[in-house]
């Protein structure tokens, strides 16, 4: 080995090339589906082309719980990756508190992020006036994705109201189509649930529950109706759900075996990756009967605290690359999300992205997703509750409601 590296060094010196070491960055993330991997490639290629050396550490598990716990354990154990993915919100409160995350306020100021990035996202990556996250995208967390050929086969259209919703699912069922593509993980049941909350309950009720933690809203007849809707929806799934990841469910919409999936717009990445065209092969609606509600969320990377000049330099390159205008547009086009920079040309993005872009212009239409206002423990407890309700043959709305109220009251 020694003689080989000596030969290489002699070779480099002999050619008169600079022997600059690439800026090496180990990146922990949870993007492993087809479109997610393609989106990571966009980031990695851009970083490597800028002189970096992207060491990919993809941790399977949609929603990222596995990646986050592995990354946090490494950080706390003294073996941090160079950078690591989180969702916007409170997931990294504790590691910031303990000094494990690098303050990148200087880079944010140089990049003029305050002017370019939406306030809600800047707030989320800023703690005590210091910036700790690189905002890469804005995802819509609670969309519905409909197979247009499946609807056509059943002789129906995307339901224009909640009155038309279950009759549409009945028609899909009668046509031999799985009405709702459901996946196995509790976070995906939570996606269905929050779709119902924003779509049927509205933005205000969503805010009262998740932002204000208002127990009386949970004890209201409106909340009860949301729970009943979720329970009723179970009858439109199929036994295969227990073996499915979120992207396997998206595949059922892509191949027109199922009618609808309720999922964030990372699902759109899968449709686009399969060559499908919005409003031609599939339809996207953020709520049933219009476009009035939008739960936003998405992804940031954090750079870990380090004293090592090489790591710091690789981190600087990482920040600069991910926030460049070109990467913002190239990455988000593949990922299914929308860019965070207001100075990129979004006209070239697809029809569903245009709905999202319009919606986020109006603060009344939008609300941040759970992690903005709730600890990971609270979200975990709600997911356990939803998972238990979903698998209970005789679920009790009262028990669910009482437990839900207790969880948010404790937040
Ligand atoms: C992330 C998305 C990701 C999805 C599924 C979400 O938490 O924000 O970027 O595609 O999980 O893995």
Tab-separated table of C-alpha atoms and ligand atoms in Angstrom:
chain	number	residue	atom	x	y	z
A	1	UNK	CA	0.000	0.000	0.000
A	2	UNK	CA	2.825	2.310	0.998
A	3	UNK	CA	4.601	1.908	-2.304
A	4	UNK	CA	1.353	2.451	-4.214
A	5	UNK	CA	0.621	5.787	-2.549
A	6	UNK	CA	4.246	6.769	-3.099
A	7	UNK	CA	3.920	5.992	-6.792
A	8	UNK	CA	0.685	8.004	-6.933
A	9	UNK	CA	2.305	10.953	-5.182
A	10	UNK	CA	5.270	10.842	-7.497
A	11	UNK	CA	2.810	10.682	-10.382
A	12	UNK	CA	0.936	13.748	-9.186
A	13	UNK	CA	4.091	15.728	-8.520
A	14	UNK	CA	5.490	14.540	-11.824
A	15	UNK	CA	2.455	15.860	-13.673
A	16	UNK	CA	2.720	19.140	-11.834
A	17	UNK	CA	-0.867	18.803	-10.514
A	18	UNK	CA	-1.832	20.233	-7.128
A	19	UNK	CA	-2.209	17.454	-4.594
A	20	UNK	CA	-5.216	19.155	-2.920
A	21	UNK	CA	-7.272	16.788	-0.786
A	22	UNK	CA	-10.957	16.679	-1.681
A	23	UNK	CA	-13.280	18.184	0.902
A	24	UNK	CA	-14.553	15.002	2.470
A	25	UNK	CA	-18.054	14.973	3.967
A	26	UNK	CA	-19.903	12.025	5.446
A	27	UNK	CA	-23.614	12.665	4.972
A	28	UNK	CA	-26.294	10.837	6.976
A	29	UNK	CA	-29.771	10.961	5.393
A	30	UNK	CA	-32.830	8.768	4.901
A	31	UNK	CA	-33.436	9.162	1.181
A	32	UNK	CA	-33.498	5.616	-0.180
A	33	UNK	CA	-36.528	5.315	-2.517
A	34	UNK	CA	-35.997	5.634	-6.289
A	35	UNK	CA	-36.718	9.360	-6.505
A	36	UNK	CA	-35.074	10.115	-3.163
A	37	UNK	CA	-31.859	8.425	-4.302
A	38	UNK	CA	-31.987	10.351	-7.572
A	39	UNK	CA	-32.389	13.580	-5.598
A	40	UNK	CA	-29.397	12.711	-3.367
A	41	UNK	CA	-27.385	12.111	-6.534
A	42	UNK	CA	-28.107	15.699	-7.594
A	43	UNK	CA	-26.662	16.980	-4.313
A	44	UNK	CA	-23.715	14.591	-4.292
A	45	UNK	CA	-22.759	15.321	-7.918
A	46	UNK	CA	-22.884	19.065	-7.305
A	47	UNK	CA	-20.769	18.714	-4.158
A	48	UNK	CA	-18.217	16.459	-5.855
A	49	UNK	CA	-18.021	18.736	-8.914
A	50	UNK	CA	-17.246	21.624	-6.589
A	51	UNK	CA	-14.260	19.733	-5.184
A	52	UNK	CA	-15.976	17.723	-2.475
A	53	UNK	CA	-15.958	14.025	-1.708
A	54	UNK	CA	-19.489	12.978	-0.694
A	55	UNK	CA	-19.408	9.893	1.538
A	56	UNK	CA	-22.965	8.660	1.428
A	57	UNK	CA	-24.549	7.156	4.523
A	58	UNK	CA	-28.157	6.430	3.598
A	59	UNK	CA	-30.157	4.890	6.456
A	60	UNK	CA	-33.292	3.059	5.308
A	61	UNK	CA	-36.633	3.921	6.873
A	62	UNK	CA	-39.035	6.474	5.404
A	63	UNK	CA	-39.775	9.411	7.652
A	64	UNK	CA	-36.241	9.226	9.019
A	65	UNK	CA	-36.648	7.927	12.591
A	66	UNK	CA	-33.868	5.337	12.037
A	67	UNK	CA	-31.470	7.823	10.446
A	68	UNK	CA	-32.043	10.385	13.166
A	69	UNK	CA	-31.467	7.980	16.017
A	70	UNK	CA	-28.324	6.549	14.394
A	71	UNK	CA	-26.978	10.044	13.701
A	72	UNK	CA	-27.785	11.392	17.155
A	73	UNK	CA	-26.152	8.358	18.787
A	74	UNK	CA	-23.022	8.912	16.717
A	75	UNK	CA	-22.949	12.612	17.584
A	76	UNK	CA	-23.430	12.026	21.285
A	77	UNK	CA	-20.929	9.159	21.197
A	78	UNK	CA	-18.208	11.433	19.821
A	79	UNK	CA	-18.145	10.087	16.272
A	80	UNK	CA	-20.237	12.630	14.385
A	81	UNK	CA	-20.885	12.601	10.649
A	82	UNK	CA	-19.912	15.794	8.821
A	83	UNK	CA	-23.540	16.642	8.137
A	84	UNK	CA	-26.878	15.060	8.860
A	85	UNK	CA	-30.484	15.390	7.727
A	86	UNK	CA	-33.351	16.509	9.962
A	87	UNK	CA	-36.881	17.728	9.399
A	88	UNK	CA	-37.613	21.347	10.178
A	89	UNK	CA	-38.683	21.834	13.742
A	90	UNK	CA	-37.674	20.652	17.141
A	91	UNK	CA	-35.948	17.340	16.348
A	92	UNK	CA	-32.518	18.746	17.123
A	93	UNK	CA	-33.309	20.942	20.140
A	94	UNK	CA	-31.329	18.755	22.512
A	95	UNK	CA	-28.200	18.348	20.409
A	96	UNK	CA	-28.101	22.107	19.875
A	97	UNK	CA	-28.468	22.640	23.602
A	98	UNK	CA	-25.490	20.369	24.244
A	99	UNK	CA	-23.296	22.164	21.723
A	100	UNK	CA	-23.092	19.377	19.135
A	101	UNK	CA	-24.285	21.478	16.213
A	102	UNK	CA	-22.210	24.111	14.434
A	103	UNK	CA	-23.579	27.647	14.371
A	104	UNK	CA	-23.615	28.674	10.704
A	105	UNK	CA	-25.007	32.196	11.181
A	106	UNK	CA	-21.993	33.662	9.334
A	107	UNK	CA	-22.658	31.517	6.240
A	108	UNK	CA	-26.386	32.317	6.390
A	109	UNK	CA	-25.575	36.038	6.539
A	110	UNK	CA	-23.121	35.776	3.635
A	111	UNK	CA	-25.769	33.965	1.596
A	112	UNK	CA	-28.427	36.531	2.508
A	113	UNK	CA	-30.789	33.777	3.665
A	114	UNK	CA	-32.876	36.189	5.696
A	115	UNK	CA	-33.996	37.879	2.505
A	116	UNK	CA	-34.347	34.735	0.408
A	117	UNK	CA	-35.772	32.012	2.647
A	118	UNK	CA	-39.379	32.098	3.974
A	119	UNK	CA	-39.609	33.427	7.537
A	120	UNK	CA	-41.238	30.256	8.844
A	121	UNK	CA	-38.261	28.170	7.733
A	122	UNK	CA	-35.717	30.708	8.973
A	123	UNK	CA	-37.463	30.661	12.373
A	124	UNK	CA	-37.272	26.905	12.425
A	125	UNK	CA	-33.527	26.756	11.753
A	126	UNK	CA	-32.738	29.594	14.165
A	127	UNK	CA	-32.357	29.045	17.904
A	128	UNK	CA	-31.550	31.965	20.226
A	129	UNK	CA	-30.670	34.106	17.219
A	130	UNK	CA	-28.207	31.568	15.776
A	131	UNK	CA	-28.693	29.631	12.547
A	132	UNK	CA	-28.178	25.877	12.838
A	133	UNK	CA	-29.683	24.357	9.699
A	134	UNK	CA	-29.292	24.409	5.930
A	135	UNK	CA	-32.837	24.596	4.526
A	136	UNK	CA	-32.956	22.483	1.370
A	137	UNK	CA	-36.631	22.268	0.471
A	138	UNK	CA	-40.226	22.848	1.395
A	139	UNK	CA	-42.443	19.781	1.266
A	140	UNK	CA	-46.221	19.668	1.417
A	141	UNK	CA	-46.822	17.031	4.060
A	142	UNK	CA	-50.440	16.053	3.468
A	143	UNK	CA	-51.459	15.653	-0.163
A	144	UNK	CA	-53.757	13.165	-1.851
A	145	UNK	CA	-52.470	11.421	-5.002
A	146	UNK	CA	-55.047	9.896	-7.331
A	147	UNK	CA	-54.573	7.469	-10.213
A	148	UNK	CA	-56.526	8.977	-13.110
A	149	UNK	CA	-56.775	5.664	-15.060
A	150	UNK	CA	-58.095	3.935	-11.896
A	151	UNK	CA	-60.736	6.636	-11.427
A	152	UNK	CA	-61.647	6.381	-15.085
A	153	UNK	CA	-62.007	2.618	-14.855
A	154	UNK	CA	-64.404	3.124	-11.943
A	155	UNK	CA	-66.301	5.838	-13.833
A	156	UNK	CA	-65.580	8.552	-11.257
A	157	UNK	CA	-63.482	11.679	-10.826
A	158	UNK	CA	-61.393	13.108	-8.016
A	159	UNK	CA	-64.095	13.835	-5.405
A	160	UNK	CA	-64.989	17.515	-5.345
A	161	UNK	CA	-66.366	17.389	-1.793
A	162	UNK	CA	-66.324	15.218	1.321
A	163	UNK	CA	-69.882	14.140	0.426
A	164	UNK	CA	-68.489	12.611	-2.740
A	165	UNK	CA	-65.438	11.120	-1.013
A	166	UNK	CA	-66.657	7.747	0.297
A	167	UNK	CA	-69.008	7.136	-2.680
A	168	UNK	CA	-65.915	7.560	-4.912
A	169	UNK	CA	-64.021	4.997	-2.847
A	170	UNK	CA	-67.026	2.642	-3.089
A	171	UNK	CA	-66.955	2.895	-6.875
A	172	UNK	CA	-63.241	2.177	-6.940
A	173	UNK	CA	-63.792	-0.877	-4.770
A	174	UNK	CA	-66.633	-2.101	-6.988
A	175	UNK	CA	-64.321	-1.800	-10.018
A	176	UNK	CA	-61.814	-4.172	-8.367
A	177	UNK	CA	-59.349	-1.434	-7.459
A	178	UNK	CA	-57.800	-1.047	-4.012
A	179	UNK	CA	-59.438	2.261	-3.058
A	180	UNK	CA	-56.757	3.523	-0.650
A	181	UNK	CA	-53.091	2.490	-0.773
A	182	UNK	CA	-52.041	2.210	2.854
A	183	UNK	CA	-48.550	1.462	4.164
A	184	UNK	CA	-47.401	-0.302	7.316
A	185	UNK	CA	-45.566	2.323	9.374
A	186	UNK	CA	-47.407	4.377	11.986
A	187	UNK	CA	-46.012	7.615	10.502
A	188	UNK	CA	-47.856	6.826	7.273
A	189	UNK	CA	-51.135	6.372	9.187
A	190	UNK	CA	-50.344	9.749	10.710
A	191	UNK	CA	-50.067	11.145	7.156
A	192	UNK	CA	-53.616	9.931	6.451
A	193	UNK	CA	-54.806	11.367	9.751
A	194	UNK	CA	-53.275	14.813	9.228
A	195	UNK	CA	-54.672	14.863	5.696
A	196	UNK	CA	-58.127	14.404	7.254
A	197	UNK	CA	-57.453	17.044	9.923
A	198	UNK	CA	-56.347	19.762	7.480
A	199	UNK	CA	-58.743	18.791	4.732
A	200	UNK	CA	-61.936	18.178	6.712
A	201	UNK	CA	-61.165	20.094	9.895
A	202	UNK	CA	-59.414	23.039	8.204
A	203	UNK	CA	-56.307	25.047	8.894
A	204	UNK	CA	-57.720	26.631	12.056
A	205	UNK	CA	-58.528	23.322	13.712
A	206	UNK	CA	-55.129	21.958	12.684
A	207	UNK	CA	-53.523	24.972	14.376
A	208	UNK	CA	-55.625	24.624	17.509
A	209	UNK	CA	-54.598	21.005	17.904
A	210	UNK	CA	-50.933	21.016	16.950
A	211	UNK	CA	-49.845	24.602	17.551
A	212	UNK	CA	-52.039	25.780	20.458
A	213	UNK	CA	-52.460	22.330	22.057
A	214	UNK	CA	-56.023	23.314	22.782
A	215	UNK	CA	-57.701	20.429	24.618
A	216	UNK	CA	-61.229	21.761	24.096
A	217	UNK	CA	-60.723	21.434	20.309
A	218	UNK	CA	-59.843	17.790	20.799
A	219	UNK	CA	-62.975	17.300	22.856
A	220	UNK	CA	-65.143	18.898	20.161
A	221	UNK	CA	-67.698	17.202	17.872
A	222	UNK	CA	-65.548	18.249	14.881
A	223	UNK	CA	-62.581	16.289	16.207
A	224	UNK	CA	-64.826	13.280	16.797
A	225	UNK	CA	-65.926	13.403	13.182
A	226	UNK	CA	-62.292	13.373	12.057
A	227	UNK	CA	-61.604	10.251	14.098
A	228	UNK	CA	-64.715	8.583	12.704
A	229	UNK	CA	-63.567	9.419	9.185
A	230	UNK	CA	-60.193	7.807	9.845
A	231	UNK	CA	-61.837	4.673	11.210
A	232	UNK	CA	-64.177	4.486	8.226
A	233	UNK	CA	-61.258	4.797	5.837
A	234	UNK	CA	-59.748	1.551	7.114
A	235	UNK	CA	-62.361	-0.456	5.223
A	236	UNK	CA	-60.942	0.806	1.940
A	237	UNK	CA	-57.460	-0.578	2.452
A	238	UNK	CA	-56.275	-4.110	1.687
A	239	UNK	CA	-54.352	-6.786	3.635
A	240	UNK	CA	-51.193	-6.081	1.601
A	241	UNK	CA	-50.807	-2.799	3.471
A	242	UNK	CA	-49.015	-4.506	6.348
A	243	UNK	CA	-46.032	-5.275	4.095
A	244	UNK	CA	-45.739	-1.930	2.348
A	245	UNK	CA	-43.370	1.017	2.596
A	246	UNK	CA	-44.723	4.442	1.627
A	247	UNK	CA	-43.158	4.192	-1.835
A	248	UNK	CA	-44.641	0.724	-2.431
A	249	UNK	CA	-48.036	2.370	-1.950
A	250	UNK	CA	-47.088	5.089	-4.429
A	251	UNK	CA	-46.158	2.323	-6.889
A	252	UNK	CA	-49.742	1.003	-6.610
A	253	UNK	CA	-51.024	4.399	-7.747
A	254	UNK	CA	-48.428	4.539	-10.521
A	255	UNK	CA	-49.485	1.146	-11.866
A	256	UNK	CA	-53.175	1.993	-11.340
A	257	UNK	CA	-53.828	-0.892	-8.956
A	258	UNK	CA	-54.989	1.518	-6.245
A	259	UNK	CA	-57.021	4.710	-6.358
A	260	UNK	CA	-55.493	7.131	-3.886
A	261	UNK	CA	-52.604	7.573	-1.487
A	262	UNK	CA	-52.359	10.221	1.232
A	263	UNK	CA	-48.743	11.281	1.513
A	264	UNK	CA	-46.317	14.188	1.360
A	265	UNK	CA	-45.131	15.404	-2.016
A	266	UNK	CA	-42.032	13.230	-1.881
A	267	UNK	CA	-44.567	10.778	-3.409
A	268	UNK	CA	-44.695	13.093	-6.423
A	269	UNK	CA	-40.963	12.488	-6.818
A	270	UNK	CA	-41.827	8.817	-7.401
A	271	UNK	CA	-44.469	9.640	-10.035
A	272	UNK	CA	-42.076	11.931	-11.889
A	273	UNK	CA	-39.259	9.403	-11.597
A	274	UNK	CA	-41.564	6.855	-13.281
A	275	UNK	CA	-42.193	9.291	-16.159
A	276	UNK	CA	-45.752	10.148	-15.067
A	277	UNK	CA	-47.274	13.560	-15.770
A	278	UNK	CA	-49.428	15.416	-13.227
A	279	UNK	CA	-53.079	15.917	-14.205
A	280	UNK	CA	-52.584	13.458	-17.055
A	281	UNK	CA	-51.540	10.237	-15.305
A	282	UNK	CA	-52.226	11.268	-11.723
A	283	UNK	CA	-53.955	14.096	-9.890
A	284	UNK	CA	-52.769	15.872	-6.773
A	285	UNK	CA	-54.997	17.713	-4.320
A	286	UNK	CA	-53.852	19.171	-1.005
A	287	UNK	CA	-57.401	18.925	0.372
A	288	UNK	CA	-60.669	17.412	-0.815
A	289	UNK	CA	-62.778	20.018	-2.575
A	290	UNK	CA	-60.238	22.730	-3.261
A	291	UNK	CA	-56.766	23.932	-2.465
A	292	UNK	CA	-57.280	25.793	0.798
A	293	UNK	CA	-55.074	24.013	3.241
A	294	UNK	CA	-51.381	23.315	3.221
A	295	UNK	CA	-49.247	21.692	5.883
A	296	UNK	CA	-45.646	22.516	5.126
A	297	UNK	CA	-42.500	20.840	6.333
A	298	UNK	CA	-39.353	19.503	4.768
A	299	UNK	CA	-35.699	18.897	5.213
A	300	UNK	CA	-32.623	20.634	6.472
A	301	UNK	CA	-29.089	19.461	7.007
A	302	UNK	CA	-27.121	20.330	10.094
A	303	UNK	CA	-23.364	20.520	10.191
A	304	UNK	CA	-21.897	19.052	13.321
A	305	UNK	CA	-19.615	21.020	15.637
A	306	UNK	CA	-15.971	20.454	14.810
A	307	UNK	CA	-12.525	21.925	15.498
A	308	UNK	CA	-10.958	20.193	12.523
A	309	UNK	CA	-10.146	22.765	9.805
A	310	UNK	CA	-10.643	20.162	7.052
A	311	UNK	CA	-14.103	19.271	8.319
A	312	UNK	CA	-15.038	22.931	8.696
A	313	UNK	CA	-13.904	23.626	5.165
A	314	UNK	CA	-15.859	20.637	3.774
A	315	UNK	CA	-18.916	21.855	5.699
A	316	UNK	CA	-18.562	25.335	4.203
A	317	UNK	CA	-18.447	23.832	0.728
A	318	UNK	CA	-21.495	21.710	1.562
A	319	UNK	CA	-23.523	24.715	2.695
A	320	UNK	CA	-22.534	26.767	-0.327
A	321	UNK	CA	-23.350	23.942	-2.751
A	322	UNK	CA	-26.750	23.070	-1.312
A	323	UNK	CA	-27.876	26.672	-1.235
A	324	UNK	CA	-26.814	27.508	-4.781
A	325	UNK	CA	-29.614	28.527	-7.113
A	326	UNK	CA	-28.919	25.737	-9.590
A	327	UNK	CA	-28.865	22.996	-6.967
A	328	UNK	CA	-32.041	24.346	-5.390
A	329	UNK	CA	-33.975	24.007	-8.615
A	330	UNK	CA	-32.353	20.767	-9.830
A	331	UNK	CA	-32.760	19.013	-6.494
A	332	UNK	CA	-36.322	20.091	-5.771
A	333	UNK	CA	-37.512	19.180	-9.240
A	334	UNK	CA	-36.483	15.574	-8.613
A	335	UNK	CA	-37.453	15.476	-4.943
A	336	UNK	CA	-41.051	16.650	-5.436
A	337	UNK	CA	-40.655	19.615	-3.091
A	338	UNK	CA	-40.321	23.328	-3.839
A	339	UNK	CA	-37.141	25.423	-3.491
A	340	UNK	CA	-36.595	27.567	-0.421
A	341	UNK	CA	-34.894	30.408	-2.309
A	342	UNK	CA	-37.270	33.046	-3.595
A	343	UNK	CA	-34.913	34.007	-6.426
A	344	UNK	CA	-35.042	30.797	-8.484
A	345	UNK	CA	-37.240	30.307	-11.523
A	346	UNK	CA	-40.010	27.987	-10.343
A	347	UNK	CA	-42.119	28.387	-13.497
A	348	UNK	CA	-40.392	25.291	-14.867
A	349	UNK	CA	-41.688	23.086	-12.025
A	350	UNK	CA	-44.659	20.739	-12.473
A	351	UNK	CA	-48.387	21.487	-12.051
A	352	UNK	CA	-48.597	20.196	-8.446
A	353	UNK	CA	-45.615	22.346	-7.467
A	354	UNK	CA	-47.453	25.346	-8.914
A	355	UNK	CA	-50.385	24.663	-6.548
A	356	UNK	CA	-47.936	24.513	-3.645
A	357	UNK	CA	-46.176	27.720	-4.709
A	358	UNK	CA	-49.518	29.557	-4.853
A	359	UNK	CA	-50.625	28.208	-1.501
A	360	UNK	CA	-47.513	29.203	0.378
A	361	UNK	CA	-47.945	32.797	-0.772
A	362	UNK	CA	-50.868	33.173	1.613
A	363	UNK	CA	-50.113	32.653	5.313
A	364	UNK	CA	-53.818	31.952	6.045
A	365	UNK	CA	-53.665	28.818	3.921
A	366	UNK	CA	-50.726	27.201	5.584
A	367	UNK	CA	-49.499	25.787	8.821
A	368	UNK	CA	-46.222	24.181	9.842
A	369	UNK	CA	-46.283	20.449	10.448
A	370	UNK	CA	-46.099	18.744	13.841
A	371	UNK	CA	-42.317	18.908	14.409
A	372	UNK	CA	-42.415	22.719	14.366
A	373	UNK	CA	-44.499	22.796	17.558
A	374	UNK	CA	-44.222	19.361	19.124
A	375	UNK	CA	-41.381	17.351	20.578
A	376	UNK	CA	-40.404	14.042	19.020
A	377	UNK	CA	-41.814	12.328	22.149
A	378	UNK	CA	-45.231	13.907	21.631
A	379	UNK	CA	-45.259	12.960	17.960
A	380	UNK	CA	-44.180	9.426	18.839
A	381	UNK	CA	-46.991	9.101	21.396
A	382	UNK	CA	-49.577	10.320	18.868
A	383	UNK	CA	-48.252	7.838	16.305
A	384	UNK	CA	-48.498	4.966	18.781
A	385	UNK	CA	-52.085	5.963	19.430
A	386	UNK	CA	-52.917	6.153	15.733
A	387	UNK	CA	-51.216	2.811	15.074
A	388	UNK	CA	-53.234	1.199	17.881
A	389	UNK	CA	-56.496	2.672	16.605
A	390	UNK	CA	-55.753	1.535	13.066
A	391	UNK	CA	-55.153	-2.072	14.095
A	392	UNK	CA	-57.955	-2.347	16.682
A	393	UNK	CA	-60.955	-4.290	15.316
A	394	UNK	CA	-63.264	-2.308	17.630
A	395	UNK	CA	-61.667	1.054	18.184
A	396	UNK	CA	-63.212	3.459	20.677
A	397	UNK	CA	-63.444	7.081	19.569
A	398	UNK	CA	-63.789	8.155	23.210
A	399	UNK	CA	-60.646	6.399	24.363
A	400	UNK	CA	-58.681	7.716	21.390
A	401	UNK	CA	-59.882	11.252	22.060
A	402	UNK	CA	-59.089	11.118	25.783
A	403	UNK	CA	-55.593	9.822	25.121
A	404	UNK	CA	-54.979	12.346	22.367
A	405	UNK	CA	-56.091	15.192	24.634
A	406	UNK	CA	-53.742	13.971	27.363
A	407	UNK	CA	-50.775	13.846	25.011
A	408	UNK	CA	-51.190	17.355	23.652
A	409	UNK	CA	-52.022	18.774	27.086
A	410	UNK	CA	-48.621	17.522	28.266
A	411	UNK	CA	-46.756	19.234	25.392
B	1	LIG	C1	-38.830	13.908	4.507
B	1	LIG	C2	-38.836	13.643	3.007
B	1	LIG	C3	-38.758	12.153	2.745
B	1	LIG	C4	-39.863	11.436	3.509
B	1	LIG	C5	-39.922	9.942	3.288
B	1	LIG	C6	-39.839	13.051	5.223
B	1	LIG	O1	-39.644	13.188	6.594
B	1	LIG	O2	-39.093	15.265	4.745
B	1	LIG	O3	-37.769	14.295	2.384
B	1	LIG	O4	-38.820	11.906	1.374
B	1	LIG	O5	-39.681	11.674	4.888
B	1	LIG	O6	-38.750	9.331	3.611
